mmCIF file with all atom_site columns, C-alpha atoms and ligand atoms in Angstrom:
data_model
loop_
_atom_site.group_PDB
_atom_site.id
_atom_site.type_symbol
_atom_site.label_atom_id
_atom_site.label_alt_id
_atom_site.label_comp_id
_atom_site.label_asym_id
_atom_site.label_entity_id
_atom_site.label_seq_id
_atom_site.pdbx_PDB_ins_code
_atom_site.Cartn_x
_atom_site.Cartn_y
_atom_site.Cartn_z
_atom_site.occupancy
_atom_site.B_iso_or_equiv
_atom_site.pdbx_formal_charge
_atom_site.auth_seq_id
_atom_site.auth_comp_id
_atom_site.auth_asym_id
_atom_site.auth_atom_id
_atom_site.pdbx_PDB_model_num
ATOM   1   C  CA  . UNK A 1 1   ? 175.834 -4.434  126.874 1.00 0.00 ? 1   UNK A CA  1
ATOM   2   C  CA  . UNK A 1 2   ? 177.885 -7.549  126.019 1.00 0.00 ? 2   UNK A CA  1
ATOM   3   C  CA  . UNK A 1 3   ? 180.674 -7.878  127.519 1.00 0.00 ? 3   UNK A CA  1
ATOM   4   C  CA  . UNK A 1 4   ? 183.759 -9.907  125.797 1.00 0.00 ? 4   UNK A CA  1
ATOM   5   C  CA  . UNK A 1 5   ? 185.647 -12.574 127.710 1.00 0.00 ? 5   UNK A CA  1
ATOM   6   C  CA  . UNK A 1 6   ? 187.835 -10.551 129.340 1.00 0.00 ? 6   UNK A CA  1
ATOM   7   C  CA  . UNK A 1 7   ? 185.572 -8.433  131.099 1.00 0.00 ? 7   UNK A CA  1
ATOM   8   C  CA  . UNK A 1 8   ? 186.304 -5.454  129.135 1.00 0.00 ? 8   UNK A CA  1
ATOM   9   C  CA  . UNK A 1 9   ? 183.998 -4.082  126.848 1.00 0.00 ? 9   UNK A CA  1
ATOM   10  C  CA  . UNK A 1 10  ? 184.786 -3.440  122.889 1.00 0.00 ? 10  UNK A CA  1
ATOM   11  C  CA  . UNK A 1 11  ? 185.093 -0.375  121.322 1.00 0.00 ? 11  UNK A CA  1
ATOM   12  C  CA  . UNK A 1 12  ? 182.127 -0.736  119.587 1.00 0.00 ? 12  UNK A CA  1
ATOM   13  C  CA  . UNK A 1 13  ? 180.299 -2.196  122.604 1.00 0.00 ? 13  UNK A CA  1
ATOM   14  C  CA  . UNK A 1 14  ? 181.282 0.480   125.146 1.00 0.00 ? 14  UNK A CA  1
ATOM   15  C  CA  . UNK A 1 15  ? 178.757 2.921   122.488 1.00 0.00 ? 15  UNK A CA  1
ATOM   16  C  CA  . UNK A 1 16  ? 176.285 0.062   123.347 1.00 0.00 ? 16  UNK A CA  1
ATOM   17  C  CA  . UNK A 1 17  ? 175.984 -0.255  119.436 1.00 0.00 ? 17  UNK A CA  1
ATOM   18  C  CA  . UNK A 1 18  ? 175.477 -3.144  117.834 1.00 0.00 ? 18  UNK A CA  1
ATOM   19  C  CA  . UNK A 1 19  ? 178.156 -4.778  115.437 1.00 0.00 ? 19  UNK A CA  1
ATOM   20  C  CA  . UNK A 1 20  ? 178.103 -3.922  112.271 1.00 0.00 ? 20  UNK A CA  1
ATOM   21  C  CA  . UNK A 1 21  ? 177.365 -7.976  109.908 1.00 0.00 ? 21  UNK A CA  1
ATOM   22  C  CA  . UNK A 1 22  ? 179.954 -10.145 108.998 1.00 0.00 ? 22  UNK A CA  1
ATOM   23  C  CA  . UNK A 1 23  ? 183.696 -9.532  109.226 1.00 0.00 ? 23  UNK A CA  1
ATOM   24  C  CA  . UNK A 1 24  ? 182.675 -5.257  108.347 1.00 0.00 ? 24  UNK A CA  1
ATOM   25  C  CA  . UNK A 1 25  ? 182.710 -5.063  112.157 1.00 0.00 ? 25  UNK A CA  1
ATOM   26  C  CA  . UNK A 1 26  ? 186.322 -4.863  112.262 1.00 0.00 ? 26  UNK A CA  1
ATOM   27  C  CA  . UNK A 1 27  ? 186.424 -1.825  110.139 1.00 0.00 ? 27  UNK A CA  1
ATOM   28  C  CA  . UNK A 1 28  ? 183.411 -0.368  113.007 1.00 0.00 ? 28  UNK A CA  1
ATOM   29  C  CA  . UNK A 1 29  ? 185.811 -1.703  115.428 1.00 0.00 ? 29  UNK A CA  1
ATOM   30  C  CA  . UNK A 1 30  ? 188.815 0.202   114.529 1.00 0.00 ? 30  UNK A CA  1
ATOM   31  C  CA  . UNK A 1 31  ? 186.855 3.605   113.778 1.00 0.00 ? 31  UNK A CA  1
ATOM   32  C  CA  . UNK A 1 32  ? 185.439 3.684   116.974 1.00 0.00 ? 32  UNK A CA  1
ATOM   33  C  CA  . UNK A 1 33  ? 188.794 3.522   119.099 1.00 0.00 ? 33  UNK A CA  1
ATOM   34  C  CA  . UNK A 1 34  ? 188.938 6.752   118.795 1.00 0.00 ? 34  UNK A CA  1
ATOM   35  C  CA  . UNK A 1 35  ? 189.011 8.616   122.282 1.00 0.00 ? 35  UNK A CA  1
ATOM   36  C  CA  . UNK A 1 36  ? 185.792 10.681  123.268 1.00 0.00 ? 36  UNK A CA  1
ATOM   37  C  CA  . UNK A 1 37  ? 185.542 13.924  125.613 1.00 0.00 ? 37  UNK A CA  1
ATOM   38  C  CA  . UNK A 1 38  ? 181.760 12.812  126.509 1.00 0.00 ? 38  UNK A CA  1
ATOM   39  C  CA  . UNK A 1 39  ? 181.181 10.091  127.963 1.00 0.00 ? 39  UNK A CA  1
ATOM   40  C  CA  . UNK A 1 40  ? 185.081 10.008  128.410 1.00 0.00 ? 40  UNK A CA  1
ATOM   41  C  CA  . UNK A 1 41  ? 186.862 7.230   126.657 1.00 0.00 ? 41  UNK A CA  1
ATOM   42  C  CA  . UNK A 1 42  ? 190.266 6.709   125.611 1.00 0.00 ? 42  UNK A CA  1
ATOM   43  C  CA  . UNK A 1 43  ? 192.076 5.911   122.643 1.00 0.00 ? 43  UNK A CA  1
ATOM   44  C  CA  . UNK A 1 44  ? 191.969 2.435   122.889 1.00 0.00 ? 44  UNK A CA  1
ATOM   45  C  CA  . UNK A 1 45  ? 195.542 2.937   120.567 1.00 0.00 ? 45  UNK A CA  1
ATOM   46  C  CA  . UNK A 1 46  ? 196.644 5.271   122.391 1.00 0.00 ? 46  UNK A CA  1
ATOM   47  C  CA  . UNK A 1 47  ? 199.503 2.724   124.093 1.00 0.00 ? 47  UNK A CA  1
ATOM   48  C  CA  . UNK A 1 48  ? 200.316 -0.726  123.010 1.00 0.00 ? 48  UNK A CA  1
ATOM   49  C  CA  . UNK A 1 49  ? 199.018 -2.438  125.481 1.00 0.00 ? 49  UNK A CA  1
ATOM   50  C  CA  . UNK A 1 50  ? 195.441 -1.029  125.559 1.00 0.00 ? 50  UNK A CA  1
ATOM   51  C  CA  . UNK A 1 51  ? 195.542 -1.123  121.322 1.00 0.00 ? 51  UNK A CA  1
ATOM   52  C  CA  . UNK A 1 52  ? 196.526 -5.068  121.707 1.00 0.00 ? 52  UNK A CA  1
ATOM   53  C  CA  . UNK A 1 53  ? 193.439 -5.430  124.221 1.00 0.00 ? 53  UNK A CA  1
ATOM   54  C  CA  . UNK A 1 54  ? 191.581 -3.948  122.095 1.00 0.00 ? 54  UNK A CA  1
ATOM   55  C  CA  . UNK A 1 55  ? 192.394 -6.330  118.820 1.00 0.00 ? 55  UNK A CA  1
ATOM   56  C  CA  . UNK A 1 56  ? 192.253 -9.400  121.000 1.00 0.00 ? 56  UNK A CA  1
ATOM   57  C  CA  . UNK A 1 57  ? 188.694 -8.669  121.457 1.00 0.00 ? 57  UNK A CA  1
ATOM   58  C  CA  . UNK A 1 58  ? 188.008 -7.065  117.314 1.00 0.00 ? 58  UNK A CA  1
ATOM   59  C  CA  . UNK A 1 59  ? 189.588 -10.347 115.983 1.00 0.00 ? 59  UNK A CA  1
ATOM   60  C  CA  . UNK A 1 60  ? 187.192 -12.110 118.382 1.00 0.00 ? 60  UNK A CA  1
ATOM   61  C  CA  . UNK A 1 61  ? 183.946 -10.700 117.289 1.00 0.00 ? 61  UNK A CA  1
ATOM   62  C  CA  . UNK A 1 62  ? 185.535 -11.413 113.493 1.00 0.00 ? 62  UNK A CA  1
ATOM   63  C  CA  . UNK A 1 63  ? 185.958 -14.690 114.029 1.00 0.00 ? 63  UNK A CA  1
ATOM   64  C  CA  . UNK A 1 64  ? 182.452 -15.122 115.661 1.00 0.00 ? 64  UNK A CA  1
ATOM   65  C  CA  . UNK A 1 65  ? 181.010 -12.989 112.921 1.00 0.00 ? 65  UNK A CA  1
ATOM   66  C  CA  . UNK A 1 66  ? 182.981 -14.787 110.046 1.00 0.00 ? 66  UNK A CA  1
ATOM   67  C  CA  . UNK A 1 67  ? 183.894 -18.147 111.178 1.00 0.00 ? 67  UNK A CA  1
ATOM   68  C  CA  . UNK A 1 68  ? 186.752 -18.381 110.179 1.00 0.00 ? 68  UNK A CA  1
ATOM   69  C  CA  . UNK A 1 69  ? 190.200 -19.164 112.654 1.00 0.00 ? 69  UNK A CA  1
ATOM   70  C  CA  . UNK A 1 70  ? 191.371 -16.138 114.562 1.00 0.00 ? 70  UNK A CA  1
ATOM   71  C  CA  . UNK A 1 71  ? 194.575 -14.857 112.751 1.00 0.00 ? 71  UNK A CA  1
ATOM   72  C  CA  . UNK A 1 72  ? 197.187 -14.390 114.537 1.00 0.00 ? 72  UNK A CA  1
ATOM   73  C  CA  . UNK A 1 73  ? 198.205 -10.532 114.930 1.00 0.00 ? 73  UNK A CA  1
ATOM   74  C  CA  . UNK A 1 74  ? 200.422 -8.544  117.545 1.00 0.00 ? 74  UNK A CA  1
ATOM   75  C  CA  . UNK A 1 75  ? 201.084 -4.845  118.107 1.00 0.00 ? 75  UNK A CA  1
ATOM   76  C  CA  . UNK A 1 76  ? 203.807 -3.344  118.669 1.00 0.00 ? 76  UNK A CA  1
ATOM   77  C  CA  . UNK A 1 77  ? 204.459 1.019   119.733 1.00 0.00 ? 77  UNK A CA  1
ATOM   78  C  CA  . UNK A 1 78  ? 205.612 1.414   116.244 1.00 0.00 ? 78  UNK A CA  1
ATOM   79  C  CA  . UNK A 1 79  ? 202.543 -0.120  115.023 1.00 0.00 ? 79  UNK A CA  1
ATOM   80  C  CA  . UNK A 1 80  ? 200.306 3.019   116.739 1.00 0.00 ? 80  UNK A CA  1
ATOM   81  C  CA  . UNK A 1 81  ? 200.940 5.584   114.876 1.00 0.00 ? 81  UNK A CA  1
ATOM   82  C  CA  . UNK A 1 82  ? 200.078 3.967   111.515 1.00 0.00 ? 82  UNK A CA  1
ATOM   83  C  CA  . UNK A 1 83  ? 197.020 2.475   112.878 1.00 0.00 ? 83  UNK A CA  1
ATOM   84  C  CA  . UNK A 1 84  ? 195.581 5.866   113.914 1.00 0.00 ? 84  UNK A CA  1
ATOM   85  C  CA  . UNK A 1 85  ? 196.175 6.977   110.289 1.00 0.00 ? 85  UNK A CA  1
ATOM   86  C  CA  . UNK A 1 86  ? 194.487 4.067   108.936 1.00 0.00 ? 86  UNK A CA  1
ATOM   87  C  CA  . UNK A 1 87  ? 192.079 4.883   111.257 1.00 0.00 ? 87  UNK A CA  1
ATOM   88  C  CA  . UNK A 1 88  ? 191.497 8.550   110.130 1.00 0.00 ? 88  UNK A CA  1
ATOM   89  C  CA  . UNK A 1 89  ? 191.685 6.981   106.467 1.00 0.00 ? 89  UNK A CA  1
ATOM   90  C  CA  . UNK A 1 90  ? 188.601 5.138   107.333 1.00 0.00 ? 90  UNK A CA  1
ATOM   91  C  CA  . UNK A 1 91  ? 186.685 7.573   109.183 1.00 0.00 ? 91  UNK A CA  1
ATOM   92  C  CA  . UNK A 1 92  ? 187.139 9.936   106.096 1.00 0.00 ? 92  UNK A CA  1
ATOM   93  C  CA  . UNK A 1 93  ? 185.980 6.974   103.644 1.00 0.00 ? 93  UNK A CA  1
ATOM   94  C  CA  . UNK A 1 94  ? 182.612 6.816   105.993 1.00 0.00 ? 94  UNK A CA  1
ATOM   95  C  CA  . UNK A 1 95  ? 181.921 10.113  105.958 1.00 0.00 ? 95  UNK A CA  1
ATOM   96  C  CA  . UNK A 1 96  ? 182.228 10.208  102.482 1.00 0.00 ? 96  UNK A CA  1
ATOM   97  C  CA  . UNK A 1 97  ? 185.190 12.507  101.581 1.00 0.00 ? 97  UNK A CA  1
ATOM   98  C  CA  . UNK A 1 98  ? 186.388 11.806  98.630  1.00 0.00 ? 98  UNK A CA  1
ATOM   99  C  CA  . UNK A 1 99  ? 189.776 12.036  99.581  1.00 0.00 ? 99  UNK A CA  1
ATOM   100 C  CA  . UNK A 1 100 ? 193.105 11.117  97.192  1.00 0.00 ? 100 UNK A CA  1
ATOM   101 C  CA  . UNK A 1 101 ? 192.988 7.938   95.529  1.00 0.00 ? 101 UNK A CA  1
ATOM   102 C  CA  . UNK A 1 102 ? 195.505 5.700   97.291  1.00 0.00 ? 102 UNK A CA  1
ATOM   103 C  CA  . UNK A 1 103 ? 196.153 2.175   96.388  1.00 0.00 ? 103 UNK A CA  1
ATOM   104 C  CA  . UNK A 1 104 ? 196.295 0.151   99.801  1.00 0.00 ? 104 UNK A CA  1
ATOM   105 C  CA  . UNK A 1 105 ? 198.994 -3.125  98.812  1.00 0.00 ? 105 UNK A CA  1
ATOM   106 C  CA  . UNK A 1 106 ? 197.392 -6.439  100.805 1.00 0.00 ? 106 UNK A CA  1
ATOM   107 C  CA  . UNK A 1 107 ? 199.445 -9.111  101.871 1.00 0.00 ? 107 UNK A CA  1
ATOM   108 C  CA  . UNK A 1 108 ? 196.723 -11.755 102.410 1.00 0.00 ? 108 UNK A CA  1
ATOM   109 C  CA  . UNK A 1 109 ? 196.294 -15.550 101.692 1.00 0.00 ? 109 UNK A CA  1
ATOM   110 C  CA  . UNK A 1 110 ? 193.393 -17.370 100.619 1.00 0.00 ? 110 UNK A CA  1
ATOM   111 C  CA  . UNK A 1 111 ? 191.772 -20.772 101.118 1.00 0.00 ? 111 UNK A CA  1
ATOM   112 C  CA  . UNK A 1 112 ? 189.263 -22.433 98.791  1.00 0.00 ? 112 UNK A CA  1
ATOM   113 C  CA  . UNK A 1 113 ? 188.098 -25.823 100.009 1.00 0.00 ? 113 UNK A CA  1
ATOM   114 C  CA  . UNK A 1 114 ? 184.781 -27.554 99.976  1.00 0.00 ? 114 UNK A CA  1
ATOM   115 C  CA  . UNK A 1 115 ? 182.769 -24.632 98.289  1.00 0.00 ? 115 UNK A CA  1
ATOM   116 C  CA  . UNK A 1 116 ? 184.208 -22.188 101.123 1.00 0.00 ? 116 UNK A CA  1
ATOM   117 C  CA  . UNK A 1 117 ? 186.476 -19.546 100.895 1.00 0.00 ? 117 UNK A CA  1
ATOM   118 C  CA  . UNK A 1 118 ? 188.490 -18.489 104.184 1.00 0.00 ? 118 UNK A CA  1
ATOM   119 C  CA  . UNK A 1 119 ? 191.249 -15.760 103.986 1.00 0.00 ? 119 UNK A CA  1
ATOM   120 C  CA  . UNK A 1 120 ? 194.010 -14.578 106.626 1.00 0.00 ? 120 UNK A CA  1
ATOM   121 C  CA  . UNK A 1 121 ? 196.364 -11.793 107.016 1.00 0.00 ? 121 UNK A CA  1
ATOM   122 C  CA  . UNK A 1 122 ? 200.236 -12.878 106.373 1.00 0.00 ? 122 UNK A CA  1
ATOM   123 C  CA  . UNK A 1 123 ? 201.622 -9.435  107.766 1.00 0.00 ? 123 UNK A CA  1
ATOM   124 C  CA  . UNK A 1 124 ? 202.018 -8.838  110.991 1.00 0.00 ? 124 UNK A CA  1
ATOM   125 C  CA  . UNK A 1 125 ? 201.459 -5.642  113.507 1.00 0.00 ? 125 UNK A CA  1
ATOM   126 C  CA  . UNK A 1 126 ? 199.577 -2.765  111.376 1.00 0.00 ? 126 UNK A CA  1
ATOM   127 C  CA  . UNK A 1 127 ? 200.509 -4.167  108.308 1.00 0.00 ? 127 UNK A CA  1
ATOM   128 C  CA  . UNK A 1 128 ? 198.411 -7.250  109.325 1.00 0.00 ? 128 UNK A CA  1
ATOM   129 C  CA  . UNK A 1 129 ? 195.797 -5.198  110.557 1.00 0.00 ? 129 UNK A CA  1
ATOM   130 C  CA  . UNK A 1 130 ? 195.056 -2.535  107.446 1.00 0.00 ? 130 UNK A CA  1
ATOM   131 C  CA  . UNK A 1 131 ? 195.266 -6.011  105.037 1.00 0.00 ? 131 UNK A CA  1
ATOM   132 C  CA  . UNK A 1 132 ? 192.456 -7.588  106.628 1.00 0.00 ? 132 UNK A CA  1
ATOM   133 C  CA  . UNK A 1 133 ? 190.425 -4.328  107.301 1.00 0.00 ? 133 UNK A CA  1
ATOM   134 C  CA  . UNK A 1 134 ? 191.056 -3.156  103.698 1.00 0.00 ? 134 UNK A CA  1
ATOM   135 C  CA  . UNK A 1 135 ? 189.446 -6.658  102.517 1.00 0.00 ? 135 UNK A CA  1
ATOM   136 C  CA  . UNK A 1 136 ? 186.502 -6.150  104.413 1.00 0.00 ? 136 UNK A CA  1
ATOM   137 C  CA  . UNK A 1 137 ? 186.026 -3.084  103.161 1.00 0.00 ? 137 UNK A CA  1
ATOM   138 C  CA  . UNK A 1 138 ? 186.263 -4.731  99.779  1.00 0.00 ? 138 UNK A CA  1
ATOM   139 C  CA  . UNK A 1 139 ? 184.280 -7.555  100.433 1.00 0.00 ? 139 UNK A CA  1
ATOM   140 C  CA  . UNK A 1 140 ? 181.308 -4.948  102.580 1.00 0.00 ? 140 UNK A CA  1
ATOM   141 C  CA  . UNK A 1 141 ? 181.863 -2.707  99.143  1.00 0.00 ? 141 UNK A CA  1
ATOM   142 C  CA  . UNK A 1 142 ? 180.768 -5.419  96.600  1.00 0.00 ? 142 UNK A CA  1
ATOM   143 C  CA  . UNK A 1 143 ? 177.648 -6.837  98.440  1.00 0.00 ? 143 UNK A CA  1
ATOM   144 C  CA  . UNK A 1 144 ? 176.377 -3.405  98.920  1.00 0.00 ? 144 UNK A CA  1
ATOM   145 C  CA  . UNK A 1 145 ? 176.467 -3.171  103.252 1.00 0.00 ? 145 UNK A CA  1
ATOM   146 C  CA  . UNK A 1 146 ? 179.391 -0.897  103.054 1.00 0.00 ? 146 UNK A CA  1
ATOM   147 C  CA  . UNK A 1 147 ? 176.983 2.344   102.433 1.00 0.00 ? 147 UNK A CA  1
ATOM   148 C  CA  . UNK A 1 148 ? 175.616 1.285   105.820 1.00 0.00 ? 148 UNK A CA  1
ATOM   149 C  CA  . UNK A 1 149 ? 178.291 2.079   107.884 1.00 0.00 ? 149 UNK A CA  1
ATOM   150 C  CA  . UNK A 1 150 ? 178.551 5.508   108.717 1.00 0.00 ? 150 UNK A CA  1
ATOM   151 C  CA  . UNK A 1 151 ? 179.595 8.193   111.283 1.00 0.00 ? 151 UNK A CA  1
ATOM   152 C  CA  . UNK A 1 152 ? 177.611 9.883   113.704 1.00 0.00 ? 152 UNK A CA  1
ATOM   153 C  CA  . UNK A 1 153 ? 176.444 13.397  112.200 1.00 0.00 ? 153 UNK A CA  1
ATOM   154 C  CA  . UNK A 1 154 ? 177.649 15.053  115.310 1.00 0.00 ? 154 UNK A CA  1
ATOM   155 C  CA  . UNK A 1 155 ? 181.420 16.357  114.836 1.00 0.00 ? 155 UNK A CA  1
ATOM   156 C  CA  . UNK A 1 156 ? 182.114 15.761  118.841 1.00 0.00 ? 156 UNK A CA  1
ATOM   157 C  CA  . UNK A 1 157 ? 181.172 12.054  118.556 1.00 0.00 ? 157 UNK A CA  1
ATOM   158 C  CA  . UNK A 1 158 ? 181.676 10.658  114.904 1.00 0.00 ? 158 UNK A CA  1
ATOM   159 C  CA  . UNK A 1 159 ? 180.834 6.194   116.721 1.00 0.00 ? 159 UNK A CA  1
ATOM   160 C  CA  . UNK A 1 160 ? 180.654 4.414   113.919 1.00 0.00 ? 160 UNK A CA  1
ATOM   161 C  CA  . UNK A 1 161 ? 177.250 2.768   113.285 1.00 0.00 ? 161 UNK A CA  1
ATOM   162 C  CA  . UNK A 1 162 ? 175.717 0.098   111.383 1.00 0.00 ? 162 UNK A CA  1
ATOM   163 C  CA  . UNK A 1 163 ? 172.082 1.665   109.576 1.00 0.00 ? 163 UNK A CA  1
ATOM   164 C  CA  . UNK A 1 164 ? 169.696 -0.637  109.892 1.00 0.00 ? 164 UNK A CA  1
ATOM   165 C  CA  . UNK A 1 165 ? 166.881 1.023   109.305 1.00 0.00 ? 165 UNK A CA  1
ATOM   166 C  CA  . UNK A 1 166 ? 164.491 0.684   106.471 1.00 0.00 ? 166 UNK A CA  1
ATOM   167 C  CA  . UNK A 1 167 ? 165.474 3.858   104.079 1.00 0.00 ? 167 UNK A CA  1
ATOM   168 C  CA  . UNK A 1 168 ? 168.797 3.861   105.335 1.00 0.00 ? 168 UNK A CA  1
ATOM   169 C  CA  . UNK A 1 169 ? 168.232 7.625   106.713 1.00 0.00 ? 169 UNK A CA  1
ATOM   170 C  CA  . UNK A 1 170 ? 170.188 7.293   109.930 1.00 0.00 ? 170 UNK A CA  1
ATOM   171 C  CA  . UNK A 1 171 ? 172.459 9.847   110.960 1.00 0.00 ? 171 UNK A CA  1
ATOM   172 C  CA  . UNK A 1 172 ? 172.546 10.258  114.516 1.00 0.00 ? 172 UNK A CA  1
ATOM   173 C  CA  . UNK A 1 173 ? 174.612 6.966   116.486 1.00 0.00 ? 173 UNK A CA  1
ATOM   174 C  CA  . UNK A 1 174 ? 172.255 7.251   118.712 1.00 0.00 ? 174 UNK A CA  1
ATOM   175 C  CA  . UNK A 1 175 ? 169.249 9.668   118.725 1.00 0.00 ? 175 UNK A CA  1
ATOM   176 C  CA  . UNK A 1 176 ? 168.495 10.080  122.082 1.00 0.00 ? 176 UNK A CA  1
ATOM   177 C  CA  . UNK A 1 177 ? 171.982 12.009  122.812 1.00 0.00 ? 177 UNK A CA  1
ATOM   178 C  CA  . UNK A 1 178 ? 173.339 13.053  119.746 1.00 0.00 ? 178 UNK A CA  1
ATOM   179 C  CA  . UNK A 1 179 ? 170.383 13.909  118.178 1.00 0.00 ? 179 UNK A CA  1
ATOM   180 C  CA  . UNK A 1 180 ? 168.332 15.537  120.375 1.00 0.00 ? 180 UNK A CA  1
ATOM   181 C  CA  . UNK A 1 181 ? 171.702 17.520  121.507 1.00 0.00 ? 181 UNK A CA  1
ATOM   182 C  CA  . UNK A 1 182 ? 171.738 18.843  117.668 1.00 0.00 ? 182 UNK A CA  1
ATOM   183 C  CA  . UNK A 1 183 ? 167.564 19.249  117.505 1.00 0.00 ? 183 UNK A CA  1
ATOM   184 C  CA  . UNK A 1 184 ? 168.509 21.549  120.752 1.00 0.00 ? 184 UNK A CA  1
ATOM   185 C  CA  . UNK A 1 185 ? 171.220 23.582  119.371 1.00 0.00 ? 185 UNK A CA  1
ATOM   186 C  CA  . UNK A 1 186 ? 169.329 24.406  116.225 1.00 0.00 ? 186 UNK A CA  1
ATOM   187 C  CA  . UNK A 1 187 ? 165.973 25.585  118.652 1.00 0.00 ? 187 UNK A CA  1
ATOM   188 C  CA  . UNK A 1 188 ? 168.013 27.449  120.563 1.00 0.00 ? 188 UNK A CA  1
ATOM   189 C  CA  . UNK A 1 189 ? 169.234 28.776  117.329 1.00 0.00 ? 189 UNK A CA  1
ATOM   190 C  CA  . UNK A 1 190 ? 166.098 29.640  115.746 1.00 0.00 ? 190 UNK A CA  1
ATOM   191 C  CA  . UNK A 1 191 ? 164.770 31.316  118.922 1.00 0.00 ? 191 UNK A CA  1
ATOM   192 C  CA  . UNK A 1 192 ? 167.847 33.742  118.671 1.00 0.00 ? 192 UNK A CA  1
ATOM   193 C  CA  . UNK A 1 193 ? 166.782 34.733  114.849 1.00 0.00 ? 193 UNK A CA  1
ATOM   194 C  CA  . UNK A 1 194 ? 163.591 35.098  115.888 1.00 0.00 ? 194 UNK A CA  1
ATOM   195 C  CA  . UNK A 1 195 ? 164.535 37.474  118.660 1.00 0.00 ? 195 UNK A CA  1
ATOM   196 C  CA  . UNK A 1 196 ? 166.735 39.493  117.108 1.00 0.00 ? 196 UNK A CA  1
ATOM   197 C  CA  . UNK A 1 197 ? 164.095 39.805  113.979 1.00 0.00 ? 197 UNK A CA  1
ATOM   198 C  CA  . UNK A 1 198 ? 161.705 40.996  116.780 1.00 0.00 ? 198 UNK A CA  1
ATOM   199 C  CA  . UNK A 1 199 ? 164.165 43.091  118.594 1.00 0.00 ? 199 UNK A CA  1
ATOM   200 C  CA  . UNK A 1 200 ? 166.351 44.982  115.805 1.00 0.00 ? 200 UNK A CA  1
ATOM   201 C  CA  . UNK A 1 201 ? 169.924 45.635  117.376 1.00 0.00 ? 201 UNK A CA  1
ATOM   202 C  CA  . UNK A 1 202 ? 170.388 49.647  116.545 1.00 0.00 ? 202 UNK A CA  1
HETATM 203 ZN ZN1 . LIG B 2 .   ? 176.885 10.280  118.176 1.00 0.00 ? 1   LIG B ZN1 1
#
């Protein structure tokens, strides 16, 4: 697992998944602070200073991902409850609920110089935050690797993954636990119908 320059891992890394291409891992990133009963992690914005921690190290993976400058962006307790919403907005969107439509208002500036385009958040806090995650969604959206990142099929976990594989079939974050948890569940399952076919309850 790689471990960012502070010596704690990511969100994303402490799944031991990989990050999702280009700047799209910001929008993994943010999904997958989300606390977990097994293995236990916490909500990484579940107090300011673990939720600034934990951008520090997003907007670093951007910026290697992107390379573009690290914007500039701090968090405040006000700031936590309206990123856990976003958050929930975005788990939703990956799961594919269809949800309301809701018009997200970006406060972002752009760059165009030598045949590049760079682009940074001009908000601050949350506001700073949901601009920059709501272009990458964009951005992800329009050349097509947006589809790819998804939610682990088991309701108890729900990492955020990047589907790399060929068909695009994945569903599990990581089949070894999740899925063969589930491929358990529904044996054990079967073997129950099967008994109580064979053995009629009165
Ligand atoms: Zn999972």
């Amino acid at each position: 697992m790689d471990v960012k320059n502070d010596g704690h891992p990511g969100s994303t890394q402490r799944l031991g998944l990989a990050a999702a291409p280009n700047g799209l891992c910001l929008v993994q990133d943010l999904v997958n602070t989300a606390g977990m009963a097994v293995p236990a992690f916490p909500d990484l914005l579940g107090e300011p200073a673990s939720a600034q921690d934990w951008l520090d190290g997003a907007l670093h993976v951007w910026t290697e991902q992107t390379g573009q400058a690290p914007p500039r962006l701090s968090l405040a307790e006000h700031d936590l409850d309206r990123l856990r919403d976003l958050r929930d907005r975005l788990r939703g969107r990956l799961a594919g609920e269809a949800g309301d439509p809701t018009w997200h208002p970006l406060t972002l500036s752009l760059s165009h110089q030598g045949g590049r385009v760079t682009y940074r958040p001009e908000g601050d806090g949350a506001d700073g935050v949901a601009s920059l995650v709501w272009t990458e969604t964009l951005l992800a959206a329009h050349t097509g690797t947006l589809t790819r990142l998804k939610t682990c099929a088991n309701p108890a976990c729900g990492a955020a993954f990047y589907d790399m594989s060929r068909n695009g079939s994945r569903v599990w974050h990581d089949v070894k636990t999740c899925g063969n948890l589930h491929n358990l569940r529904a044996s054990r399952a079967r073997r129950r119908t099967s008994a109580e076919t064979a053995h009629p309850i009165a």
